Amino acid sequence: MLEDVASQTLRIAYAYGLQPFEKERGVYHFNEGITGKVMASGRVSVVQDIDNEEDFLFRAVSRNALPNDTVSFIAVPILQDEVPIGVLGCHRLRHRPRGILTDLHLLHIVAAMIGQILRIKELVKQRTQTLELQNNALRSALEQQHTHELLGSSGQMKQALNQALQISGSDATIMLQGESGTGKERFARFIHAR
């Protein structure tokens, strides 16, 4: 589950074994039920018997959908820089030959991996946005240069382009001077195109 920061609610984002309607019902307010309390505290919660735990809400999965045996619930916080960003929870039949510590250890590993995946996803998103901005700026600069057929990045070229931009909106007659082949015609087209 991942926190919806804007509304301070938790929603089931990914689930194994839940029906779509069960997943949709899995909405918890911050500090509500086992899931909300794990999110608020950042600490693991192990419920030995969900039938005897008043904080267990049976919201996503109703009790009659679970086995008649004693059912436990384990909730582990998903952390980034020691701050909870979500909760990994699962039901477990209490009387299993596999020890609960084995399950807890596995859930800690999976929660740590989820935290790292989410961090990487956020870093990739930020980097992609930066690259898109740079790409758009370069594309715009390239289109502007190609539109007016003026290429160059030297200080003198930038100064000449700035002067051309300043006079491009005026009705004044302008005389361009320069040696043959220096691009006077291109500057004239640039000024008239503005």
mmCIF file with all atom_site columns, C-alpha atoms in Angstrom:
data_model
loop_
_atom_site.group_PDB
_atom_site.id
_atom_site.type_symbol
_atom_site.label_atom_id
_atom_site.label_alt_id
_atom_site.label_comp_id
_atom_site.label_asym_id
_atom_site.label_entity_id
_atom_site.label_seq_id
_atom_site.pdbx_PDB_ins_code
_atom_site.Cartn_x
_atom_site.Cartn_y
_atom_site.Cartn_z
_atom_site.occupancy
_atom_site.B_iso_or_equiv
_atom_site.pdbx_formal_charge
_atom_site.auth_seq_id
_atom_site.auth_comp_id
_atom_site.auth_asym_id
_atom_site.auth_atom_id
_atom_site.pdbx_PDB_model_num
ATOM 1   C CA . MET A 1 1   ? 0.000   0.000   0.000   1.00 0.00 ? 1   MET A CA 1
ATOM 2   C CA . LEU A 1 2   ? 1.172   3.498   -0.723  1.00 0.00 ? 2   LEU A CA 1
ATOM 3   C CA . GLU A 1 3   ? 0.211   6.659   1.076   1.00 0.00 ? 3   GLU A CA 1
ATOM 4   C CA . ASP A 1 4   ? -1.915  9.213   -0.761  1.00 0.00 ? 4   ASP A CA 1
ATOM 5   C CA . VAL A 1 5   ? -0.095  12.178  0.750   1.00 0.00 ? 5   VAL A CA 1
ATOM 6   C CA . ALA A 1 6   ? -2.669  14.779  -0.270  1.00 0.00 ? 6   ALA A CA 1
ATOM 7   C CA . SER A 1 7   ? -5.547  13.165  1.622   1.00 0.00 ? 7   SER A CA 1
ATOM 8   C CA . GLN A 1 8   ? -3.526  11.283  4.282   1.00 0.00 ? 8   GLN A CA 1
ATOM 9   C CA . THR A 1 9   ? -5.102  7.996   3.257   1.00 0.00 ? 9   THR A CA 1
ATOM 10  C CA . LEU A 1 10  ? -3.625  4.650   2.346   1.00 0.00 ? 10  LEU A CA 1
ATOM 11  C CA . ARG A 1 11  ? -4.893  2.713   -0.642  1.00 0.00 ? 11  ARG A CA 1
ATOM 12  C CA . ILE A 1 12  ? -3.967  -0.752  -1.773  1.00 0.00 ? 12  ILE A CA 1
ATOM 13  C CA . ALA A 1 13  ? -1.743  -0.145  -4.777  1.00 0.00 ? 13  ALA A CA 1
ATOM 14  C CA . TYR A 1 14  ? -0.584  -3.705  -5.451  1.00 0.00 ? 14  TYR A CA 1
ATOM 15  C CA . ALA A 1 15  ? -2.114  -6.928  -4.229  1.00 0.00 ? 15  ALA A CA 1
ATOM 16  C CA . TYR A 1 16  ? -1.694  -10.651 -4.704  1.00 0.00 ? 16  TYR A CA 1
ATOM 17  C CA . GLY A 1 17  ? -4.754  -12.812 -4.124  1.00 0.00 ? 17  GLY A CA 1
ATOM 18  C CA . LEU A 1 18  ? -7.285  -9.986  -3.770  1.00 0.00 ? 18  LEU A CA 1
ATOM 19  C CA . GLN A 1 19  ? -10.262 -9.510  -6.047  1.00 0.00 ? 19  GLN A CA 1
ATOM 20  C CA . PRO A 1 20  ? -10.494 -6.046  -7.700  1.00 0.00 ? 20  PRO A CA 1
ATOM 21  C CA . PHE A 1 21  ? -13.457 -5.088  -5.490  1.00 0.00 ? 21  PHE A CA 1
ATOM 22  C CA . GLU A 1 22  ? -11.478 -6.115  -2.369  1.00 0.00 ? 22  GLU A CA 1
ATOM 23  C CA . LYS A 1 23  ? -8.555  -4.005  -3.499  1.00 0.00 ? 23  LYS A CA 1
ATOM 24  C CA . GLU A 1 24  ? -10.867 -1.010  -4.003  1.00 0.00 ? 24  GLU A CA 1
ATOM 25  C CA . ARG A 1 25  ? -12.248 -1.387  -0.467  1.00 0.00 ? 25  ARG A CA 1
ATOM 26  C CA . GLY A 1 26  ? -8.724  -1.272  0.962   1.00 0.00 ? 26  GLY A CA 1
ATOM 27  C CA . VAL A 1 27  ? -8.686  2.403   1.936   1.00 0.00 ? 27  VAL A CA 1
ATOM 28  C CA . TYR A 1 28  ? -7.404  3.378   5.390   1.00 0.00 ? 28  TYR A CA 1
ATOM 29  C CA . HIS A 1 29  ? -6.975  6.730   7.034   1.00 0.00 ? 29  HIS A CA 1
ATOM 30  C CA . PHE A 1 30  ? -3.683  7.598   8.645   1.00 0.00 ? 30  PHE A CA 1
ATOM 31  C CA . ASN A 1 31  ? -3.520  5.896   12.082  1.00 0.00 ? 31  ASN A CA 1
ATOM 32  C CA . GLU A 1 32  ? -6.688  3.855   11.375  1.00 0.00 ? 32  GLU A CA 1
ATOM 33  C CA . GLY A 1 33  ? -6.704  0.095   11.849  1.00 0.00 ? 33  GLY A CA 1
ATOM 34  C CA . ILE A 1 34  ? -3.525  -1.986  11.816  1.00 0.00 ? 34  ILE A CA 1
ATOM 35  C CA . THR A 1 35  ? -2.370  -0.629  8.454   1.00 0.00 ? 35  THR A CA 1
ATOM 36  C CA . GLY A 1 36  ? -2.854  3.029   9.400   1.00 0.00 ? 36  GLY A CA 1
ATOM 37  C CA . LYS A 1 37  ? -1.118  2.520   12.747  1.00 0.00 ? 37  LYS A CA 1
ATOM 38  C CA . VAL A 1 38  ? 1.908   0.878   11.089  1.00 0.00 ? 38  VAL A CA 1
ATOM 39  C CA . MET A 1 39  ? 2.066   3.803   8.661   1.00 0.00 ? 39  MET A CA 1
ATOM 40  C CA . ALA A 1 40  ? 1.873   6.312   11.524  1.00 0.00 ? 40  ALA A CA 1
ATOM 41  C CA . SER A 1 41  ? 4.395   4.574   13.774  1.00 0.00 ? 41  SER A CA 1
ATOM 42  C CA . GLY A 1 42  ? 6.775   3.058   11.245  1.00 0.00 ? 42  GLY A CA 1
ATOM 43  C CA . ARG A 1 43  ? 6.832   -0.120  13.341  1.00 0.00 ? 43  ARG A CA 1
ATOM 44  C CA . VAL A 1 44  ? 5.970   -3.716  12.497  1.00 0.00 ? 44  VAL A CA 1
ATOM 45  C CA . SER A 1 45  ? 2.666   -5.096  13.737  1.00 0.00 ? 45  SER A CA 1
ATOM 46  C CA . VAL A 1 46  ? 1.946   -8.798  14.232  1.00 0.00 ? 46  VAL A CA 1
ATOM 47  C CA . VAL A 1 47  ? -1.653  -9.703  15.016  1.00 0.00 ? 47  VAL A CA 1
ATOM 48  C CA . GLN A 1 48  ? -1.749  -13.277 16.301  1.00 0.00 ? 48  GLN A CA 1
ATOM 49  C CA . ASP A 1 49  ? -5.508  -13.715 15.829  1.00 0.00 ? 49  ASP A CA 1
ATOM 50  C CA . ILE A 1 50  ? -7.452  -11.206 13.730  1.00 0.00 ? 50  ILE A CA 1
ATOM 51  C CA . ASP A 1 51  ? -10.737 -12.308 15.339  1.00 0.00 ? 51  ASP A CA 1
ATOM 52  C CA . ASN A 1 52  ? -9.522  -11.062 18.729  1.00 0.00 ? 52  ASN A CA 1
ATOM 53  C CA . GLU A 1 53  ? -8.031  -7.748  17.556  1.00 0.00 ? 53  GLU A CA 1
ATOM 54  C CA . GLU A 1 54  ? -10.370 -4.746  17.702  1.00 0.00 ? 54  GLU A CA 1
ATOM 55  C CA . ASP A 1 55  ? -8.081  -2.668  15.434  1.00 0.00 ? 55  ASP A CA 1
ATOM 56  C CA . PHE A 1 56  ? -8.372  -5.235  12.639  1.00 0.00 ? 56  PHE A CA 1
ATOM 57  C CA . LEU A 1 57  ? -11.117 -3.804  10.407  1.00 0.00 ? 57  LEU A CA 1
ATOM 58  C CA . PHE A 1 58  ? -11.804 -6.598  7.863   1.00 0.00 ? 58  PHE A CA 1
ATOM 59  C CA . ARG A 1 59  ? -12.170 -3.847  5.283   1.00 0.00 ? 59  ARG A CA 1
ATOM 60  C CA . ALA A 1 60  ? -10.466 -5.261  2.190   1.00 0.00 ? 60  ALA A CA 1
ATOM 61  C CA . VAL A 1 61  ? -11.080 -8.932  2.937   1.00 0.00 ? 61  VAL A CA 1
ATOM 62  C CA . SER A 1 62  ? -14.168 -10.002 4.864   1.00 0.00 ? 62  SER A CA 1
ATOM 63  C CA . ARG A 1 63  ? -13.753 -12.653 7.535   1.00 0.00 ? 63  ARG A CA 1
ATOM 64  C CA . ASN A 1 64  ? -15.907 -15.211 5.673   1.00 0.00 ? 64  ASN A CA 1
ATOM 65  C CA . ALA A 1 65  ? -13.478 -15.045 2.716   1.00 0.00 ? 65  ALA A CA 1
ATOM 66  C CA . LEU A 1 66  ? -10.647 -16.337 4.939   1.00 0.00 ? 66  LEU A CA 1
ATOM 67  C CA . PRO A 1 67  ? -10.099 -19.884 6.228   1.00 0.00 ? 67  PRO A CA 1
ATOM 68  C CA . ASN A 1 68  ? -11.897 -20.919 9.426   1.00 0.00 ? 68  ASN A CA 1
ATOM 69  C CA . ASP A 1 69  ? -8.526  -21.533 11.108  1.00 0.00 ? 69  ASP A CA 1
ATOM 70  C CA . THR A 1 70  ? -6.859  -18.927 13.296  1.00 0.00 ? 70  THR A CA 1
ATOM 71  C CA . VAL A 1 71  ? -5.622  -16.220 10.941  1.00 0.00 ? 71  VAL A CA 1
ATOM 72  C CA . SER A 1 72  ? -2.771  -13.869 11.764  1.00 0.00 ? 72  SER A CA 1
ATOM 73  C CA . PHE A 1 73  ? -1.892  -10.586 10.067  1.00 0.00 ? 73  PHE A CA 1
ATOM 74  C CA . ILE A 1 74  ? 1.566   -9.132  9.606   1.00 0.00 ? 74  ILE A CA 1
ATOM 75  C CA . ALA A 1 75  ? 2.145   -5.509  8.562   1.00 0.00 ? 75  ALA A CA 1
ATOM 76  C CA . VAL A 1 76  ? 5.624   -4.156  7.829   1.00 0.00 ? 76  VAL A CA 1
ATOM 77  C CA . PRO A 1 77  ? 6.357   -0.492  7.018   1.00 0.00 ? 77  PRO A CA 1
ATOM 78  C CA . ILE A 1 78  ? 7.970   0.372   3.700   1.00 0.00 ? 78  ILE A CA 1
ATOM 79  C CA . LEU A 1 79  ? 10.634  2.937   4.567   1.00 0.00 ? 79  LEU A CA 1
ATOM 80  C CA . GLN A 1 80  ? 12.727  5.517   2.771   1.00 0.00 ? 80  GLN A CA 1
ATOM 81  C CA . ASP A 1 81  ? 15.333  7.250   4.921   1.00 0.00 ? 81  ASP A CA 1
ATOM 82  C CA . GLU A 1 82  ? 13.628  5.736   7.983   1.00 0.00 ? 82  GLU A CA 1
ATOM 83  C CA . VAL A 1 83  ? 10.327  7.449   7.058   1.00 0.00 ? 83  VAL A CA 1
ATOM 84  C CA . PRO A 1 84  ? 7.289   5.248   6.290   1.00 0.00 ? 84  PRO A CA 1
ATOM 85  C CA . ILE A 1 85  ? 6.013   5.647   2.728   1.00 0.00 ? 85  ILE A CA 1
ATOM 86  C CA . GLY A 1 86  ? 3.754   2.614   2.677   1.00 0.00 ? 86  GLY A CA 1
ATOM 87  C CA . VAL A 1 87  ? 2.834   -0.679  4.308   1.00 0.00 ? 87  VAL A CA 1
ATOM 88  C CA . LEU A 1 88  ? 3.296   -4.277  3.197   1.00 0.00 ? 88  LEU A CA 1
ATOM 89  C CA . GLY A 1 89  ? 0.714   -6.517  4.829   1.00 0.00 ? 89  GLY A CA 1
ATOM 90  C CA . CYS A 1 90  ? -0.335  -10.150 4.581   1.00 0.00 ? 90  CYS A CA 1
ATOM 91  C CA . HIS A 1 91  ? -2.609  -12.707 6.187   1.00 0.00 ? 91  HIS A CA 1
ATOM 92  C CA . ARG A 1 92  ? -1.036  -15.867 7.563   1.00 0.00 ? 92  ARG A CA 1
ATOM 93  C CA . LEU A 1 93  ? -2.518  -19.030 8.998   1.00 0.00 ? 93  LEU A CA 1
ATOM 94  C CA . ARG A 1 94  ? -1.241  -19.069 12.541  1.00 0.00 ? 94  ARG A CA 1
ATOM 95  C CA . HIS A 1 95  ? -0.582  -22.792 12.853  1.00 0.00 ? 95  HIS A CA 1
ATOM 96  C CA . ARG A 1 96  ? 2.016   -23.427 10.153  1.00 0.00 ? 96  ARG A CA 1
ATOM 97  C CA . PRO A 1 97  ? 5.169   -25.516 10.341  1.00 0.00 ? 97  PRO A CA 1
ATOM 98  C CA . ARG A 1 98  ? 7.123   -22.519 9.034   1.00 0.00 ? 98  ARG A CA 1
ATOM 99  C CA . GLY A 1 99  ? 7.921   -20.109 11.848  1.00 0.00 ? 99  GLY A CA 1
ATOM 100 C CA . ILE A 1 100 ? 6.526   -16.597 11.899  1.00 0.00 ? 100 ILE A CA 1
ATOM 101 C CA . LEU A 1 101 ? 10.045  -15.154 12.208  1.00 0.00 ? 101 LEU A CA 1
ATOM 102 C CA . THR A 1 102 ? 10.832  -16.588 8.774   1.00 0.00 ? 102 THR A CA 1
ATOM 103 C CA . ASP A 1 103 ? 7.823   -14.767 7.332   1.00 0.00 ? 103 ASP A CA 1
ATOM 104 C CA . LEU A 1 104 ? 8.762   -11.560 9.147   1.00 0.00 ? 104 LEU A CA 1
ATOM 105 C CA . HIS A 1 105 ? 12.309  -11.738 7.816   1.00 0.00 ? 105 HIS A CA 1
ATOM 106 C CA . LEU A 1 106 ? 11.031  -12.248 4.264   1.00 0.00 ? 106 LEU A CA 1
ATOM 107 C CA . LEU A 1 107 ? 8.560   -9.363  4.562   1.00 0.00 ? 107 LEU A CA 1
ATOM 108 C CA . HIS A 1 108 ? 11.320  -7.054  5.835   1.00 0.00 ? 108 HIS A CA 1
ATOM 109 C CA . ILE A 1 109 ? 13.438  -7.926  2.795   1.00 0.00 ? 109 ILE A CA 1
ATOM 110 C CA . VAL A 1 110 ? 10.546  -7.415  0.372   1.00 0.00 ? 110 VAL A CA 1
ATOM 111 C CA . ALA A 1 111 ? 9.564   -4.110  2.026   1.00 0.00 ? 111 ALA A CA 1
ATOM 112 C CA . ALA A 1 112 ? 13.174  -2.868  1.747   1.00 0.00 ? 112 ALA A CA 1
ATOM 113 C CA . MET A 1 113 ? 13.244  -3.846  -1.923  1.00 0.00 ? 113 MET A CA 1
ATOM 114 C CA . ILE A 1 114 ? 9.938   -2.052  -2.562  1.00 0.00 ? 114 ILE A CA 1
ATOM 115 C CA . GLY A 1 115 ? 11.315  1.071   -0.870  1.00 0.00 ? 115 GLY A CA 1
ATOM 116 C CA . GLN A 1 116 ? 14.396  0.973   -3.103  1.00 0.00 ? 116 GLN A CA 1
ATOM 117 C CA . ILE A 1 117 ? 12.317  0.395   -6.245  1.00 0.00 ? 117 ILE A CA 1
ATOM 118 C CA . LEU A 1 118 ? 10.112  3.366   -5.400  1.00 0.00 ? 118 LEU A CA 1
ATOM 119 C CA . ARG A 1 119 ? 13.179  5.544   -4.753  1.00 0.00 ? 119 ARG A CA 1
ATOM 120 C CA . ILE A 1 120 ? 14.710  4.511   -8.075  1.00 0.00 ? 120 ILE A CA 1
ATOM 121 C CA . LYS A 1 121 ? 11.399  5.150   -9.825  1.00 0.00 ? 121 LYS A CA 1
ATOM 122 C CA . GLU A 1 122 ? 11.260  8.671   -8.355  1.00 0.00 ? 122 GLU A CA 1
ATOM 123 C CA . LEU A 1 123 ? 14.891  9.385   -9.313  1.00 0.00 ? 123 LEU A CA 1
ATOM 124 C CA . VAL A 1 124 ? 14.268  8.147   -12.865 1.00 0.00 ? 124 VAL A CA 1
ATOM 125 C CA . LYS A 1 125 ? 11.148  10.348  -13.053 1.00 0.00 ? 125 LYS A CA 1
ATOM 126 C CA . GLN A 1 126 ? 13.089  13.415  -11.876 1.00 0.00 ? 126 GLN A CA 1
ATOM 127 C CA . ARG A 1 127 ? 15.959  12.714  -14.274 1.00 0.00 ? 127 ARG A CA 1
ATOM 128 C CA . THR A 1 128 ? 13.543  12.141  -17.152 1.00 0.00 ? 128 THR A CA 1
ATOM 129 C CA . GLN A 1 129 ? 11.807  15.455  -16.450 1.00 0.00 ? 129 GLN A CA 1
ATOM 130 C CA . THR A 1 130 ? 15.169  17.244  -16.403 1.00 0.00 ? 130 THR A CA 1
ATOM 131 C CA . LEU A 1 131 ? 16.216  15.614  -19.671 1.00 0.00 ? 131 LEU A CA 1
ATOM 132 C CA . GLU A 1 132 ? 12.861  16.449  -21.279 1.00 0.00 ? 132 GLU A CA 1
ATOM 133 C CA . LEU A 1 133 ? 13.242  20.106  -20.276 1.00 0.00 ? 133 LEU A CA 1
ATOM 134 C CA . GLN A 1 134 ? 16.777  20.192  -21.654 1.00 0.00 ? 134 GLN A CA 1
ATOM 135 C CA . ASN A 1 135 ? 15.678  18.411  -24.819 1.00 0.00 ? 135 ASN A CA 1
ATOM 136 C CA . ASN A 1 136 ? 12.819  20.875  -25.353 1.00 0.00 ? 136 ASN A CA 1
ATOM 137 C CA . ALA A 1 137 ? 15.146  23.844  -24.788 1.00 0.00 ? 137 ALA A CA 1
ATOM 138 C CA . LEU A 1 138 ? 17.685  22.442  -27.252 1.00 0.00 ? 138 LEU A CA 1
ATOM 139 C CA . ARG A 1 139 ? 14.978  21.634  -29.791 1.00 0.00 ? 139 ARG A CA 1
ATOM 140 C CA . SER A 1 140 ? 13.562  25.147  -29.477 1.00 0.00 ? 140 SER A CA 1
ATOM 141 C CA . ALA A 1 141 ? 16.999  26.713  -29.890 1.00 0.00 ? 141 ALA A CA 1
ATOM 142 C CA . LEU A 1 142 ? 17.744  24.477  -32.853 1.00 0.00 ? 142 LEU A CA 1
ATOM 143 C CA . GLU A 1 143 ? 14.399  25.245  -34.505 1.00 0.00 ? 143 GLU A CA 1
ATOM 144 C CA . GLN A 1 144 ? 14.943  28.956  -33.984 1.00 0.00 ? 144 GLN A CA 1
ATOM 145 C CA . GLN A 1 145 ? 18.403  28.768  -35.498 1.00 0.00 ? 145 GLN A CA 1
ATOM 146 C CA . HIS A 1 146 ? 17.258  26.620  -38.429 1.00 0.00 ? 146 HIS A CA 1
ATOM 147 C CA . THR A 1 147 ? 14.184  28.756  -39.031 1.00 0.00 ? 147 THR A CA 1
ATOM 148 C CA . HIS A 1 148 ? 16.346  31.770  -39.645 1.00 0.00 ? 148 HIS A CA 1
ATOM 149 C CA . GLU A 1 149 ? 19.327  29.853  -40.996 1.00 0.00 ? 149 GLU A CA 1
ATOM 150 C CA . LEU A 1 150 ? 21.606  31.553  -38.484 1.00 0.00 ? 150 LEU A CA 1
ATOM 151 C CA . LEU A 1 151 ? 24.013  29.246  -36.734 1.00 0.00 ? 151 LEU A CA 1
ATOM 152 C CA . GLY A 1 152 ? 26.619  30.105  -34.197 1.00 0.00 ? 152 GLY A CA 1
ATOM 153 C CA . SER A 1 153 ? 27.246  30.467  -30.490 1.00 0.00 ? 153 SER A CA 1
ATOM 154 C CA . SER A 1 154 ? 30.172  32.865  -30.294 1.00 0.00 ? 154 SER A CA 1
ATOM 155 C CA . GLY A 1 155 ? 29.884  36.059  -28.300 1.00 0.00 ? 155 GLY A CA 1
ATOM 156 C CA . GLN A 1 156 ? 29.912  38.169  -31.462 1.00 0.00 ? 156 GLN A CA 1
ATOM 157 C CA . MET A 1 157 ? 27.139  36.063  -33.017 1.00 0.00 ? 157 MET A CA 1
ATOM 158 C CA . LYS A 1 158 ? 25.007  36.357  -29.877 1.00 0.00 ? 158 LYS A CA 1
ATOM 159 C CA . GLN A 1 159 ? 25.563  40.110  -29.815 1.00 0.00 ? 159 GLN A CA 1
ATOM 160 C CA . ALA A 1 160 ? 24.583  40.419  -33.485 1.00 0.00 ? 160 ALA A CA 1
ATOM 161 C CA . LEU A 1 161 ? 21.423  38.307  -32.882 1.00 0.00 ? 161 LEU A CA 1
ATOM 162 C CA . ASN A 1 162 ? 20.460  40.449  -29.874 1.00 0.00 ? 162 ASN A CA 1
ATOM 163 C CA . GLN A 1 163 ? 20.860  43.622  -31.922 1.00 0.00 ? 163 GLN A CA 1
ATOM 164 C CA . ALA A 1 164 ? 18.809  42.108  -34.750 1.00 0.00 ? 164 ALA A CA 1
ATOM 165 C CA . LEU A 1 165 ? 16.065  41.163  -32.269 1.00 0.00 ? 165 LEU A CA 1
ATOM 166 C CA . GLN A 1 166 ? 16.008  44.696  -30.848 1.00 0.00 ? 166 GLN A CA 1
ATOM 167 C CA . ILE A 1 167 ? 15.484  46.300  -34.244 1.00 0.00 ? 167 ILE A CA 1
ATOM 168 C CA . SER A 1 168 ? 13.284  43.605  -35.766 1.00 0.00 ? 168 SER A CA 1
ATOM 169 C CA . GLY A 1 169 ? 10.038  45.169  -34.525 1.00 0.00 ? 169 GLY A CA 1
ATOM 170 C CA . SER A 1 170 ? 10.846  48.657  -35.798 1.00 0.00 ? 170 SER A CA 1
ATOM 171 C CA . ASP A 1 171 ? 9.844   50.277  -39.125 1.00 0.00 ? 171 ASP A CA 1
ATOM 172 C CA . ALA A 1 172 ? 13.251  51.950  -39.461 1.00 0.00 ? 172 ALA A CA 1
ATOM 173 C CA . THR A 1 173 ? 15.440  51.356  -42.464 1.00 0.00 ? 173 THR A CA 1
ATOM 174 C CA . ILE A 1 174 ? 18.450  49.262  -41.538 1.00 0.00 ? 174 ILE A CA 1
ATOM 175 C CA . MET A 1 175 ? 21.750  48.925  -43.343 1.00 0.00 ? 175 MET A CA 1
ATOM 176 C CA . LEU A 1 176 ? 23.710  45.712  -42.853 1.00 0.00 ? 176 LEU A CA 1
ATOM 177 C CA . GLN A 1 177 ? 27.424  45.908  -43.474 1.00 0.00 ? 177 GLN A CA 1
ATOM 178 C CA . GLY A 1 178 ? 29.938  43.132  -43.832 1.00 0.00 ? 178 GLY A CA 1
ATOM 179 C CA . GLU A 1 179 ? 32.155  41.300  -46.224 1.00 0.00 ? 179 GLU A CA 1
ATOM 180 C CA . SER A 1 180 ? 30.744  39.054  -48.902 1.00 0.00 ? 180 SER A CA 1
ATOM 181 C CA . GLY A 1 181 ? 29.617  35.657  -47.523 1.00 0.00 ? 181 GLY A CA 1
ATOM 182 C CA . THR A 1 182 ? 29.204  36.767  -43.903 1.00 0.00 ? 182 THR A CA 1
ATOM 183 C CA . GLY A 1 183 ? 25.420  36.200  -43.852 1.00 0.00 ? 183 GLY A CA 1
ATOM 184 C CA . LYS A 1 184 ? 23.968  39.678  -44.393 1.00 0.00 ? 184 LYS A CA 1
ATOM 185 C CA . GLU A 1 185 ? 21.087  38.188  -46.420 1.00 0.00 ? 185 GLU A CA 1
ATOM 186 C CA . ARG A 1 186 ? 20.283  35.723  -43.655 1.00 0.00 ? 186 ARG A CA 1
ATOM 187 C CA . PHE A 1 187 ? 20.257  38.482  -41.049 1.00 0.00 ? 187 PHE A CA 1
ATOM 188 C CA . ALA A 1 188 ? 17.947  40.516  -43.305 1.00 0.00 ? 188 ALA A CA 1
ATOM 189 C CA . ARG A 1 189 ? 15.531  37.540  -43.588 1.00 0.00 ? 189 ARG A CA 1
ATOM 190 C CA . PHE A 1 190 ? 15.748  37.059  -39.816 1.00 0.00 ? 190 PHE A CA 1
ATOM 191 C CA . ILE A 1 191 ? 14.848  40.722  -39.155 1.00 0.00 ? 191 ILE A CA 1
ATOM 192 C CA . HIS A 1 192 ? 11.966  40.733  -41.676 1.00 0.00 ? 192 HIS A CA 1
ATOM 193 C CA . ALA A 1 193 ? 10.599  37.412  -40.369 1.00 0.00 ? 193 ALA A CA 1
ATOM 194 C CA . ARG A 1 194 ? 10.152  38.805  -36.842 1.00 0.00 ? 194 ARG A CA 1
#
